[in-house]
PDB file of C-alpha atoms in Angstrom:
ATOM      1  CA  MET A  21     109.767 136.233  99.992  1.00  0.00           C
ATOM      2  CA  ALA A  22     111.492 134.147  97.064  1.00  0.00           C
ATOM      3  CA  GLU A  23     114.826 132.825  97.770  1.00  0.00           C
ATOM      4  CA  THR A  24     117.674 131.693  95.186  1.00  0.00           C
ATOM      5  CA  HIS A  25     119.434 128.273  96.317  1.00  0.00           C
ATOM      6  CA  HIS A  26     123.225 127.331  95.510  1.00  0.00           C
ATOM      7  CA  THR A  27     124.273 124.367  95.057  1.00  0.00           C
ATOM      8  CA  ASP A  28     126.800 121.323  94.197  1.00  0.00           C
ATOM      9  CA  MET A  29     124.083 119.133  93.672  1.00  0.00           C
ATOM     10  CA  LEU A  30     120.211 119.363  92.738  1.00  0.00           C
ATOM     11  CA  ILE A  31     118.350 115.719  93.656  1.00  0.00           C
ATOM     12  CA  VAL A  32     114.088 116.102  92.934  1.00  0.00           C
ATOM     13  CA  GLY A  33     112.769 113.539  94.064  1.00  0.00           C
ATOM     14  CA  ALA A  34     112.967 111.829  97.726  1.00  0.00           C
ATOM     15  CA  GLY A  35     112.294 108.711  96.816  1.00  0.00           C
ATOM     16  CA  PRO A  36     114.426 105.272  97.225  1.00  0.00           C
ATOM     17  CA  ALA A  37     116.230 106.615  94.607  1.00  0.00           C
ATOM     18  CA  GLY A  38     116.778 110.211  95.217  1.00  0.00           C
ATOM     19  CA  TYR A  39     117.258 110.040  99.153  1.00  0.00           C
ATOM     20  CA  THR A  40     120.024 107.536  98.116  1.00  0.00           C
ATOM     21  CA  ALA A  41     121.622 110.038  96.337  1.00  0.00           C
ATOM     22  CA  ALA A  42     121.419 112.476  98.729  1.00  0.00           C
ATOM     23  CA  ILE A  43     123.399 109.967 101.185  1.00  0.00           C
ATOM     24  CA  TYR A  44     126.257 109.684  99.173  1.00  0.00           C
ATOM     25  CA  ALA A  45     126.881 113.355  97.722  1.00  0.00           C
ATOM     26  CA  ALA A  46     126.198 113.860 101.500  1.00  0.00           C
ATOM     27  CA  ARG A  47     129.014 112.365 102.654  1.00  0.00           C
ATOM     28  CA  ALA A  48     131.013 113.082 100.087  1.00  0.00           C
ATOM     29  CA  GLY A  49     131.262 116.655 101.546  1.00  0.00           C
ATOM     30  CA  MET A  50     128.344 117.837  98.670  1.00  0.00           C
ATOM     31  CA  GLN A  51     126.199 119.925 100.374  1.00  0.00           C
ATOM     32  CA  PRO A  52     123.067 118.222  98.588  1.00  0.00           C
ATOM     33  CA  LEU A  53     119.459 120.185  98.481  1.00  0.00           C
ATOM     34  CA  LEU A  54     116.815 118.075  97.885  1.00  0.00           C
ATOM     35  CA  VAL A  55     113.412 118.522  97.187  1.00  0.00           C
ATOM     36  CA  THR A  56     110.992 117.046  97.853  1.00  0.00           C
ATOM     37  CA  GLY A  57     107.412 117.417  95.391  1.00  0.00           C
ATOM     38  CA  MET A  58     104.496 116.392  95.744  1.00  0.00           C
ATOM     39  CA  GLN A  59     104.530 112.737  97.893  1.00  0.00           C
ATOM     40  CA  PRO A  60     107.360 112.210  99.944  1.00  0.00           C
ATOM     41  CA  GLY A  61     108.702 108.601  99.265  1.00  0.00           C
ATOM     42  CA  GLY A  62     107.019 108.527  96.935  1.00  0.00           C
ATOM     43  CA  GLN A  63     105.212 105.254  96.224  1.00  0.00           C
ATOM     44  CA  LEU A  64     106.457 102.996  98.652  1.00  0.00           C
ATOM     45  CA  THR A  65     104.515 105.948 101.443  1.00  0.00           C
ATOM     46  CA  ILE A  66     101.411 103.559  99.749  1.00  0.00           C
ATOM     47  CA  THR A  67     102.737 100.616 100.616  1.00  0.00           C
ATOM     48  CA  ASP A  68     102.349  98.066 103.774  1.00  0.00           C
ATOM     49  CA  GLU A  69     104.567  95.153 104.476  1.00  0.00           C
ATOM     50  CA  ILE A  70     107.845  95.724 102.465  1.00  0.00           C
ATOM     51  CA  GLU A  71     109.329  92.235 102.757  1.00  0.00           C
ATOM     52  CA  ASN A  72     111.957  92.206  99.912  1.00  0.00           C
ATOM     53  CA  PHE A  73     114.199  95.438 100.635  1.00  0.00           C
ATOM     54  CA  PRO A  74     117.769  93.802 102.096  1.00  0.00           C
ATOM     55  CA  GLY A  75     118.967  94.146 105.533  1.00  0.00           C
ATOM     56  CA  PHE A  76     115.333  93.600 107.766  1.00  0.00           C
ATOM     57  CA  ALA A  77     114.153  89.965 108.889  1.00  0.00           C
ATOM     58  CA  GLN A  78     111.462  90.970 109.745  1.00  0.00           C
ATOM     59  CA  PRO A  79     109.036  92.478 107.476  1.00  0.00           C
ATOM     60  CA  VAL A  80     108.074  97.021 107.536  1.00  0.00           C
ATOM     61  CA  GLN A  81     106.571  99.536 106.168  1.00  0.00           C
ATOM     62  CA  GLY A  82     106.428 101.156 103.190  1.00  0.00           C
ATOM     63  CA  PRO A  83     105.815 104.512 104.902  1.00  0.00           C
ATOM     64  CA  TRP A  84     108.243 104.176 107.700  1.00  0.00           C
ATOM     65  CA  LEU A  85     111.256 103.093 105.459  1.00  0.00           C
ATOM     66  CA  MET A  86     110.883 106.069 103.976  1.00  0.00           C
ATOM     67  CA  GLU A  87     110.938 108.138 107.238  1.00  0.00           C
ATOM     68  CA  GLN A  88     114.017 106.174 107.802  1.00  0.00           C
ATOM     69  CA  MET A  89     116.114 107.185 104.656  1.00  0.00           C
ATOM     70  CA  ARG A  90     114.949 110.855 104.827  1.00  0.00           C
ATOM     71  CA  GLU A  91     116.433 110.433 108.823  1.00  0.00           C
ATOM     72  CA  GLN A  92     119.570 109.591 107.805  1.00  0.00           C
ATOM     73  CA  ALA A  93     119.286 111.802 104.558  1.00  0.00           C
ATOM     74  CA  GLU A  94     119.012 114.583 106.818  1.00  0.00           C
ATOM     75  CA  HIS A  95     121.549 113.031 109.636  1.00  0.00           C
ATOM     76  CA  VAL A  96     125.145 112.696 107.016  1.00  0.00           C
ATOM     77  CA  GLY A  97     123.844 116.364 105.654  1.00  0.00           C
ATOM     78  CA  THR A  98     121.511 117.130 103.618  1.00  0.00           C
ATOM     79  CA  LYS A  99     119.556 119.682 102.799  1.00  0.00           C
ATOM     80  CA  LEU A 100     115.213 118.819 102.754  1.00  0.00           C
ATOM     81  CA  LEU A 101     113.119 121.295 100.862  1.00  0.00           C
ATOM     82  CA  TYR A 102     109.539 120.777 100.752  1.00  0.00           C
ATOM     83  CA  ASP A 103     109.055 122.621  97.315  1.00  0.00           C
ATOM     84  CA  LEU A 104     107.837 121.495  94.098  1.00  0.00           C
ATOM     85  CA  ILE A 105     110.041 121.220  90.782  1.00  0.00           C
ATOM     86  CA  THR A 106     107.865 123.254  88.118  1.00  0.00           C
ATOM     87  CA  GLU A 107     110.458 125.278  85.534  1.00  0.00           C
ATOM     88  CA  ALA A 108     114.048 123.756  84.580  1.00  0.00           C
ATOM     89  CA  SER A 109     116.044 125.107  82.105  1.00  0.00           C
ATOM     90  CA  LEU A 110     118.674 122.139  80.611  1.00  0.00           C
ATOM     91  CA  LYS A 111     118.983 122.076  77.585  1.00  0.00           C
ATOM     92  CA  GLN A 112     121.107 124.814  77.252  1.00  0.00           C
ATOM     93  CA  GLY A 113     123.639 123.549  79.118  1.00  0.00           C
ATOM     94  CA  PRO A 114     125.179 125.686  82.677  1.00  0.00           C
ATOM     95  CA  ASP A 115     125.802 129.006  82.722  1.00  0.00           C
ATOM     96  CA  ALA A 116     128.699 130.622  82.815  1.00  0.00           C
ATOM     97  CA  GLU A 117     129.615 129.940  86.142  1.00  0.00           C
ATOM     98  CA  GLY A 118     128.557 126.447  86.034  1.00  0.00           C
ATOM     99  CA  TYR A 119     124.911 126.440  87.554  1.00  0.00           C
ATOM    100  CA  PHE A 120     122.056 124.850  86.162  1.00  0.00           C
ATOM    101  CA  HIS A 121     118.409 126.994  86.118  1.00  0.00           C
ATOM    102  CA  LEU A 122     115.738 125.115  87.811  1.00  0.00           C
ATOM    103  CA  LYS A 123     112.448 126.947  89.606  1.00  0.00           C
ATOM    104  CA  GLY A 124     109.559 125.410  92.200  1.00  0.00           C
ATOM    105  CA  ASP A 125     106.477 126.233  93.363  1.00  0.00           C
ATOM    106  CA  SER A 126     107.567 128.305  95.602  1.00  0.00           C
ATOM    107  CA  GLY A 127     108.727 130.864  93.755  1.00  0.00           C
ATOM    108  CA  ASP A 128     111.960 130.254  95.009  1.00  0.00           C
ATOM    109  CA  LEU A 129     115.337 129.145  92.309  1.00  0.00           C
ATOM    110  CA  PHE A 130     117.369 127.310  92.068  1.00  0.00           C
ATOM    111  CA  LEU A 131     120.822 127.034  91.169  1.00  0.00           C
ATOM    112  CA  ALA A 132     122.565 123.723  90.899  1.00  0.00           C
ATOM    113  CA  ARG A 133     125.816 122.105  89.646  1.00  0.00           C
ATOM    114  CA  THR A 134     123.760 119.083  89.105  1.00  0.00           C
ATOM    115  CA  VAL A 135     120.808 117.476  89.490  1.00  0.00           C
ATOM    116  CA  VAL A 136     119.286 114.050  89.821  1.00  0.00           C
ATOM    117  CA  ILE A 137     116.606 113.718  88.944  1.00  0.00           C
ATOM    118  CA  ALA A 138     114.853 111.493  90.816  1.00  0.00           C
ATOM    119  CA  THR A 139     110.676 111.859  90.382  1.00  0.00           C
ATOM    120  CA  GLY A 140     109.657 108.011  89.328  1.00  0.00           C
ATOM    121  CA  ALA A 141     106.444 107.249  88.024  1.00  0.00           C
ATOM    122  CA  GLN A 142     103.142 106.804  88.824  1.00  0.00           C
ATOM    123  CA  ALA A 143     100.998 103.466  88.185  1.00  0.00           C
ATOM    124  CA  LYS A 144      98.254 104.090  86.465  1.00  0.00           C
ATOM    125  CA  TRP A 145      94.461 103.158  87.935  1.00  0.00           C
ATOM    126  CA  LEU A 146      91.462 102.496  87.611  1.00  0.00           C
ATOM    127  CA  GLY A 147      89.866 105.427  88.896  1.00  0.00           C
ATOM    128  CA  LEU A 148      87.182 103.393  91.461  1.00  0.00           C
ATOM    129  CA  ASP A 149      86.752 104.233  94.217  1.00  0.00           C
ATOM    130  CA  SER A 150      87.143 100.725  96.374  1.00  0.00           C
ATOM    131  CA  GLU A 151      90.443 101.030  94.698  1.00  0.00           C
ATOM    132  CA  LYS A 152      92.197 103.649  96.314  1.00  0.00           C
ATOM    133  CA  LYS A 153      89.618 102.047 100.018  1.00  0.00           C
ATOM    134  CA  TYR A 154      91.655  98.479  99.681  1.00  0.00           C
ATOM    135  CA  GLN A 155      94.858  99.817  98.281  1.00  0.00           C
ATOM    136  CA  GLY A 156      97.559  98.145 101.148  1.00  0.00           C
ATOM    137  CA  ALA A 157      94.004  96.093 102.159  1.00  0.00           C
ATOM    138  CA  GLY A 158      94.088  93.641  98.870  1.00  0.00           C
ATOM    139  CA  VAL A 159      95.000  95.992  96.557  1.00  0.00           C
ATOM    140  CA  SER A 160      97.969  96.546  94.514  1.00  0.00           C
ATOM    141  CA  ALA A 161      99.816  97.588  91.632  1.00  0.00           C
ATOM    142  CA  CYS A 162     103.498  95.172  91.886  1.00  0.00           C
ATOM    143  CA  ALA A 163     102.640  91.853  92.216  1.00  0.00           C
ATOM    144  CA  THR A 164     107.210  91.560  92.936  1.00  0.00           C
ATOM    145  CA  CYS A 165     106.548  93.278  95.604  1.00  0.00           C
ATOM    146  CA  ASP A 166     103.071  91.921  97.195  1.00  0.00           C
ATOM    147  CA  GLY A 167     102.516  89.042  95.100  1.00  0.00           C
ATOM    148  CA  PHE A 168     104.406  86.990  98.169  1.00  0.00           C
ATOM    149  CA  PHE A 169     100.886  87.529 100.395  1.00  0.00           C
ATOM    150  CA  TYR A 170      98.782  85.566  98.695  1.00  0.00           C
ATOM    151  CA  ARG A 171     100.464  82.112  98.770  1.00  0.00           C
ATOM    152  CA  GLY A 172      98.404  78.994  97.945  1.00  0.00           C
ATOM    153  CA  LYS A 173      94.886  81.971  97.527  1.00  0.00           C
ATOM    154  CA  ASP A 174      93.328  83.531  94.201  1.00  0.00           C
ATOM    155  CA  VAL A 175      94.254  86.687  92.978  1.00  0.00           C
ATOM    156  CA  ALA A 176      92.823  88.812  90.020  1.00  0.00           C
ATOM    157  CA  VAL A 177      95.045  90.919  87.363  1.00  0.00           C
ATOM    158  CA  ILE A 178      93.901  94.014  85.034  1.00  0.00           C
ATOM    159  CA  GLY A 179      94.854  94.395  82.006  1.00  0.00           C
ATOM    160  CA  GLY A 180      95.821  93.057  78.421  1.00  0.00           C
ATOM    161  CA  GLY A 181      99.814  94.034  77.948  1.00  0.00           C
ATOM    162  CA  ASN A 182     103.560  92.654  78.369  1.00  0.00           C
ATOM    163  CA  THR A 183     103.105  93.655  82.150  1.00  0.00           C
ATOM    164  CA  ALA A 184      99.877  92.280  82.996  1.00  0.00           C
ATOM    165  CA  VAL A 185     100.658  89.040  81.494  1.00  0.00           C
ATOM    166  CA  GLU A 186     104.158  89.049  82.957  1.00  0.00           C
ATOM    167  CA  GLU A 187     102.308  89.748  86.542  1.00  0.00           C
ATOM    168  CA  ALA A 188     100.250  87.011  85.513  1.00  0.00           C
ATOM    169  CA  LEU A 189     102.501  84.850  85.227  1.00  0.00           C
ATOM    170  CA  TYR A 190     105.214  85.792  87.691  1.00  0.00           C
ATOM    171  CA  LEU A 191     102.263  85.283  90.686  1.00  0.00           C
ATOM    172  CA  THR A 192     101.190  81.395  89.960  1.00  0.00           C
ATOM    173  CA  HIS A 193     104.112  80.709  91.489  1.00  0.00           C
ATOM    174  CA  HIS A 194     102.637  81.843  94.479  1.00  0.00           C
ATOM    175  CA  ALA A 195      98.524  82.063  93.769  1.00  0.00           C
ATOM    176  CA  SER A 196      96.762  79.004  93.259  1.00  0.00           C
ATOM    177  CA  THR A 197      94.703  80.206  91.093  1.00  0.00           C
ATOM    178  CA  VAL A 198      95.076  83.911  88.909  1.00  0.00           C
ATOM    179  CA  HIS A 199      92.342  85.075  87.271  1.00  0.00           C
ATOM    180  CA  LEU A 200      93.520  87.629  84.314  1.00  0.00           C
ATOM    181  CA  ILE A 201      90.579  90.597  83.744  1.00  0.00           C
ATOM    182  CA  HIS A 202      90.864  91.984  80.054  1.00  0.00           C
ATOM    183  CA  ARG A 203      87.686  93.811  78.560  1.00  0.00           C
ATOM    184  CA  ARG A 204      88.764  92.553  74.882  1.00  0.00           C
ATOM    185  CA  ASP A 205      89.781  89.681  72.714  1.00  0.00           C
ATOM    186  CA  SER A 206      92.797  89.110  72.332  1.00  0.00           C
ATOM    187  CA  LEU A 207      95.681  90.114  74.234  1.00  0.00           C
ATOM    188  CA  LYS A 208      98.705  93.055  73.950  1.00  0.00           C
ATOM    189  CA  ALA A 209     100.786  91.180  74.791  1.00  0.00           C
ATOM    190  CA  GLU A 210     104.246  89.655  72.816  1.00  0.00           C
ATOM    191  CA  ARG A 211     103.130  86.271  71.197  1.00  0.00           C
ATOM    192  CA  ILE A 212     106.109  84.372  73.631  1.00  0.00           C
ATOM    193  CA  LEU A 213     104.183  85.898  76.639  1.00  0.00           C
ATOM    194  CA  GLN A 214     100.473  85.051  75.513  1.00  0.00           C
ATOM    195  CA  LYS A 215     101.917  81.673  74.901  1.00  0.00           C
ATOM    196  CA  ARG A 216     103.178  80.988  78.390  1.00  0.00           C
ATOM    197  CA  LEU A 217     100.428  82.553  80.062  1.00  0.00           C
ATOM    198  CA  HIS A 218      97.846  80.382  77.490  1.00  0.00           C
ATOM    199  CA  ASP A 219     100.510  77.057  78.893  1.00  0.00           C
ATOM    200  CA  ASN A 220      99.875  77.646  82.404  1.00  0.00           C
ATOM    201  CA  PRO A 221      97.270  75.928  83.834  1.00  0.00           C
ATOM    202  CA  LYS A 222      96.302  77.905  86.557  1.00  0.00           C
ATOM    203  CA  ILE A 223      95.787  81.002  84.644  1.00  0.00           C
ATOM    204  CA  LYS A 224      92.153  81.346  83.478  1.00  0.00           C
ATOM    205  CA  VAL A 225      91.569  84.341  81.255  1.00  0.00           C
ATOM    206  CA  HIS A 226      88.307  86.599  81.429  1.00  0.00           C
ATOM    207  CA  TRP A 227      87.327  87.680  77.516  1.00  0.00           C
ATOM    208  CA  ASN A 228      85.021  91.503  77.466  1.00  0.00           C
ATOM    209  CA  ARG A 229      85.000  92.402  81.209  1.00  0.00           C
ATOM    210  CA  SER A 230      86.077  95.373  82.896  1.00  0.00           C
ATOM    211  CA  VAL A 231      85.958  96.013  86.370  1.00  0.00           C
ATOM    212  CA  ARG A 232      82.930  97.597  88.065  1.00  0.00           C
ATOM    213  CA  GLU A 233      84.002  97.203  91.953  1.00  0.00           C
ATOM    214  CA  ILE A 234      85.913  95.792  93.867  1.00  0.00           C
ATOM    215  CA  ILE A 235      84.223  95.029  97.121  1.00  0.00           C
ATOM    216  CA  GLY A 236      85.437  93.231 100.694  1.00  0.00           C
ATOM    217  CA  GLU A 237      84.879  92.509 104.158  1.00  0.00           C
ATOM    218  CA  GLY A 238      85.554  91.727 107.126  1.00  0.00           C
ATOM    219  CA  SER A 239      87.216  94.349 110.480  1.00  0.00           C
ATOM    220  CA  PRO A 240      89.584  95.838 109.173  1.00  0.00           C
ATOM    221  CA  ALA A 241      87.844  95.166 105.546  1.00  0.00           C
ATOM    222  CA  VAL A 242      89.724  93.075 102.887  1.00  0.00           C
ATOM    223  CA  VAL A 243      89.198  92.768  99.794  1.00  0.00           C
ATOM    224  CA  THR A 244      87.185  89.645  98.944  1.00  0.00           C
ATOM    225  CA  ALA A 245      85.716  89.412  95.260  1.00  0.00           C
ATOM    226  CA  LEU A 246      85.199  91.767  92.043  1.00  0.00           C
ATOM    227  CA  GLU A 247      82.039  92.614  90.436  1.00  0.00           C
ATOM    228  CA  LEU A 248      82.309  92.722  86.590  1.00  0.00           C
ATOM    229  CA  THR A 249      80.911  94.317  83.721  1.00  0.00           C
ATOM    230  CA  ASP A 250      80.709  92.115  80.030  1.00  0.00           C
ATOM    231  CA  THR A 251      81.971  95.280  77.882  1.00  0.00           C
ATOM    232  CA  GLN A 252      79.876  93.711  75.174  1.00  0.00           C
ATOM    233  CA  ASP A 253      76.758  93.354  77.381  1.00  0.00           C
ATOM    234  CA  ASN A 254      76.961  95.650  79.277  1.00  0.00           C
ATOM    235  CA  THR A 255      73.292  94.756  81.246  1.00  0.00           C
ATOM    236  CA  LYS A 256      75.316  91.723  82.400  1.00  0.00           C
ATOM    237  CA  THR A 257      78.012  91.649  85.828  1.00  0.00           C
ATOM    238  CA  GLU A 258      79.431  88.242  87.203  1.00  0.00           C
ATOM    239  CA  ARG A 259      81.119  88.617  91.269  1.00  0.00           C
ATOM    240  CA  LEU A 260      84.450  86.851  90.980  1.00  0.00           C
ATOM    241  CA  ALA A 261      86.034  85.332  94.235  1.00  0.00           C
ATOM    242  CA  VAL A 262      89.186  86.946  94.773  1.00  0.00           C
ATOM    243  CA  ASP A 263      92.034  87.779  97.462  1.00  0.00           C
ATOM    244  CA  GLY A 264      93.594  90.617  96.174  1.00  0.00           C
ATOM    245  CA  VAL A 265      93.898  92.295  92.616  1.00  0.00           C
ATOM    246  CA  PHE A 266      96.834  93.396  90.914  1.00  0.00           C
ATOM    247  CA  VAL A 267      96.542  96.479  88.690  1.00  0.00           C
ATOM    248  CA  ALA A 268      98.809  96.478  85.717  1.00  0.00           C
ATOM    249  CA  ILE A 269      97.542  98.622  82.459  1.00  0.00           C
ATOM    250  CA  GLY A 270     101.012 100.615  82.822  1.00  0.00           C
ATOM    251  CA  HIS A 271     102.505 103.412  84.573  1.00  0.00           C
ATOM    252  CA  SER A 272     103.216 106.934  83.628  1.00  0.00           C
ATOM    253  CA  PRO A 273     106.683 108.849  84.489  1.00  0.00           C
ATOM    254  CA  SER A 274     106.769 111.624  86.669  1.00  0.00           C
ATOM    255  CA  THR A 275     109.094 113.805  83.932  1.00  0.00           C
ATOM    256  CA  GLY A 276     107.059 116.773  84.903  1.00  0.00           C
ATOM    257  CA  PRO A 277     109.006 119.800  83.909  1.00  0.00           C
ATOM    258  CA  PHE A 278     112.206 117.473  82.453  1.00  0.00           C
ATOM    259  CA  ARG A 279     110.188 115.751  79.718  1.00  0.00           C
ATOM    260  CA  HIS A 280     111.038 118.530  77.013  1.00  0.00           C
ATOM    261  CA  GLU A 281     113.926 119.412  78.855  1.00  0.00           C
ATOM    262  CA  VAL A 282     116.260 115.614  78.215  1.00  0.00           C
ATOM    263  CA  LEU A 283     115.936 113.131  75.727  1.00  0.00           C
ATOM    264  CA  CYS A 284     113.311 110.927  76.681  1.00  0.00           C
ATOM    265  CA  ASP A 285     111.847 107.401  74.754  1.00  0.00           C
ATOM    266  CA  GLU A 286     108.230 107.749  72.971  1.00  0.00           C
ATOM    267  CA  GLU A 287     106.587 106.454  76.725  1.00  0.00           C
ATOM    268  CA  GLY A 288     108.218 109.894  79.007  1.00  0.00           C
ATOM    269  CA  TYR A 289     110.784 108.011  81.054  1.00  0.00           C
ATOM    270  CA  ILE A 290     114.268 109.270  80.965  1.00  0.00           C
ATOM    271  CA  THR A 291     116.570 107.818  78.787  1.00  0.00           C
ATOM    272  CA  THR A 292     120.467 106.894  80.511  1.00  0.00           C
ATOM    273  CA  GLN A 293     123.151 106.462  79.233  1.00  0.00           C
ATOM    274  CA  PRO A 294     124.067 101.770  79.209  1.00  0.00           C
ATOM    275  CA  GLY A 295     125.122 100.564  82.459  1.00  0.00           C
ATOM    276  CA  THR A 296     125.447 104.083  83.754  1.00  0.00           C
ATOM    277  CA  ALA A 297     122.696 107.043  85.456  1.00  0.00           C
ATOM    278  CA  SER A 298     123.959 110.038  82.460  1.00  0.00           C
ATOM    279  CA  THR A 299     121.513 111.274  80.631  1.00  0.00           C
ATOM    280  CA  SER A 300     121.307 113.743  77.611  1.00  0.00           C
ATOM    281  CA  ILE A 301     122.779 116.374  78.866  1.00  0.00           C
ATOM    282  CA  PRO A 302     126.419 115.828  80.625  1.00  0.00           C
ATOM    283  CA  GLY A 303     125.825 117.037  84.691  1.00  0.00           C
ATOM    284  CA  ILE A 304     122.212 116.044  84.743  1.00  0.00           C
ATOM    285  CA  PHE A 305     121.058 112.614  86.062  1.00  0.00           C
ATOM    286  CA  ALA A 306     118.581 109.838  86.487  1.00  0.00           C
ATOM    287  CA  ALA A 307     117.685 107.704  88.753  1.00  0.00           C
ATOM    288  CA  GLY A 308     115.087 105.164  90.426  1.00  0.00           C
ATOM    289  CA  ASP A 309     111.355 105.331  88.094  1.00  0.00           C
ATOM    290  CA  ILE A 310     111.824 107.967  86.205  1.00  0.00           C
ATOM    291  CA  GLN A 311     113.970 105.811  83.673  1.00  0.00           C
ATOM    292  CA  ASP A 312     113.729 101.998  84.758  1.00  0.00           C
ATOM    293  CA  LYS A 313     110.752 101.223  83.060  1.00  0.00           C
ATOM    294  CA  THR A 314     111.802  96.995  83.819  1.00  0.00           C
ATOM    295  CA  TYR A 315     112.469  96.470  87.391  1.00  0.00           C
ATOM    296  CA  ARG A 316     110.817  99.238  89.179  1.00  0.00           C
ATOM    297  CA  GLN A 317     111.808  98.136  92.361  1.00  0.00           C
ATOM    298  CA  ALA A 318     113.138  99.982  96.201  1.00  0.00           C
ATOM    299  CA  VAL A 319     116.238  98.405  95.947  1.00  0.00           C
ATOM    300  CA  THR A 320     117.069  98.661  92.648  1.00  0.00           C
ATOM    301  CA  ALA A 321     116.037 102.225  92.342  1.00  0.00           C
ATOM    302  CA  ALA A 322     118.283 103.249  95.598  1.00  0.00           C
ATOM    303  CA  GLY A 323     121.732 101.622  93.464  1.00  0.00           C
ATOM    304  CA  THR A 324     120.412 103.924  91.194  1.00  0.00           C
ATOM    305  CA  GLY A 325     120.839 106.624  93.121  1.00  0.00           C
ATOM    306  CA  CYS A 326     124.528 105.989  94.064  1.00  0.00           C
ATOM    307  CA  MET A 327     125.440 105.815  91.289  1.00  0.00           C
ATOM    308  CA  ALA A 328     123.363 109.333  89.995  1.00  0.00           C
ATOM    309  CA  ALA A 329     125.148 110.731  93.443  1.00  0.00           C
ATOM    310  CA  LEU A 330     128.811 108.824  92.029  1.00  0.00           C
ATOM    311  CA  GLU A 331     128.597 110.584  89.140  1.00  0.00           C
ATOM    312  CA  ALA A 332     127.905 113.737  90.085  1.00  0.00           C
ATOM    313  CA  GLU A 333     130.714 113.801  92.721  1.00  0.00           C
ATOM    314  CA  ARG A 334     133.404 112.529  89.004  1.00  0.00           C
ATOM    315  CA  TYR A 335     131.669 115.195  86.782  1.00  0.00           C
ATOM    316  CA  LEU A 336     132.275 118.015  89.113  1.00  0.00           C
ATOM    317  CA  ALA A 337     135.994 117.142  89.767  1.00  0.00           C
ATOM    318  CA  GLU A 338     136.336 117.109  86.373  1.00  0.00           C
ATOM    319  CA  LYS A 339     135.066 120.769  86.371  1.00  0.00           C
ATOM    320  CA  LYS A 340     136.789 121.589  89.708  1.00  0.00           C
ATOM    321  CA  TYR A 341     133.968 122.714  91.058  1.00  0.00           C
ATOM    322  CA  GLY A 342     134.210 122.256  95.331  1.00  0.00           C
ATOM    323  CA  ALA A 343     133.727 118.737  94.892  1.00  0.00           C
TER     324      ALA A 343
END
C-alpha cells in the first residue's frame, strides 16, 4: 500500500552529492529522507579505482567509497528509501503548509519542505557490447579520473567536440601517444582547442573513423586494440593498438521529472544561481553533476551537496519550519 512521507528535506539521488547533502542535513537535525533512484552510488559504482578523492593514501574502489558514504549518512540519521521519483510538482511552489509534492514509482507520496536534486548525469556511450565488457578494464568516460593509470601508454579518445579535445589534451600529460578518433573530417570543438590539439605532437587524429569493436586480451582481459571502420567506405577496417579508450561523446543530465519544473539550460542541466546550489524555485536546490557540466568530479559533487544542505537549512530557518 502506498505511503505518504513528510520531511523537511527530500534528497533525490544517491551519489557523492546526495550522500553529502544527507550527512550535513542529518547532523543539523533536519531528519532528511533520501530516495536512491535506479543506481544508488551513481557513476562511481562503475569506477574501478579512485586515486583523487581526498583522504585515501591508496586507491579505493568506487563502489566501496559509495558504500561508506551510505553508511555514514544512515549513521548520522538519514532515512533511505529505494524508490524512484517519477513526478514532481515544484513550479507552483509549496502548498499552504510549506510542502512540495513529489511521487515515487512505488506510488508513495513525498511531501518535502525542501528538495535537493542530486540525480547526476550519465556518460553517453557508443553502445557496443565490448565497450560495456571492458568498462573499468581499459574503457573509461573520464580522463581526469583515470588518465593517471596510462602513464607512458597509448590511448584513444572517441569524439570530436570540446569534451573530446579537452580529454585528449589532458591525457598528453600521462600517455605517450593519444589517438583522437572522429567519425567526420572536421572537429566541432572551439577553434582555440583545435589549435592546441593540432600543435601537440603527442596527438594523432584519425579522421572519418568509427569504432567497430573494442578488443581485449589476457586474464583478466584488458583492452589491447580498437577495430576502426572508415566512415566513407564501410568495407575498410583497420586495427589500432591502444591500452585504453576514453569515450568522450558527451553526457546526458538525469533531469527526469524535474526537466520542466525548474530552470534548465539548453542541454538539460539544472541552472543554479552563481556560487550557490539554489535553483529558480526557492526551497529547491541542485547539487552534483545534474548542475555541473564542467568539472564532474566526485569531490566537487560532494562540495555542492554540502552547499545545498546548508542553504536548505537557512531556508527552513527563515520560513521557521522545523530546523
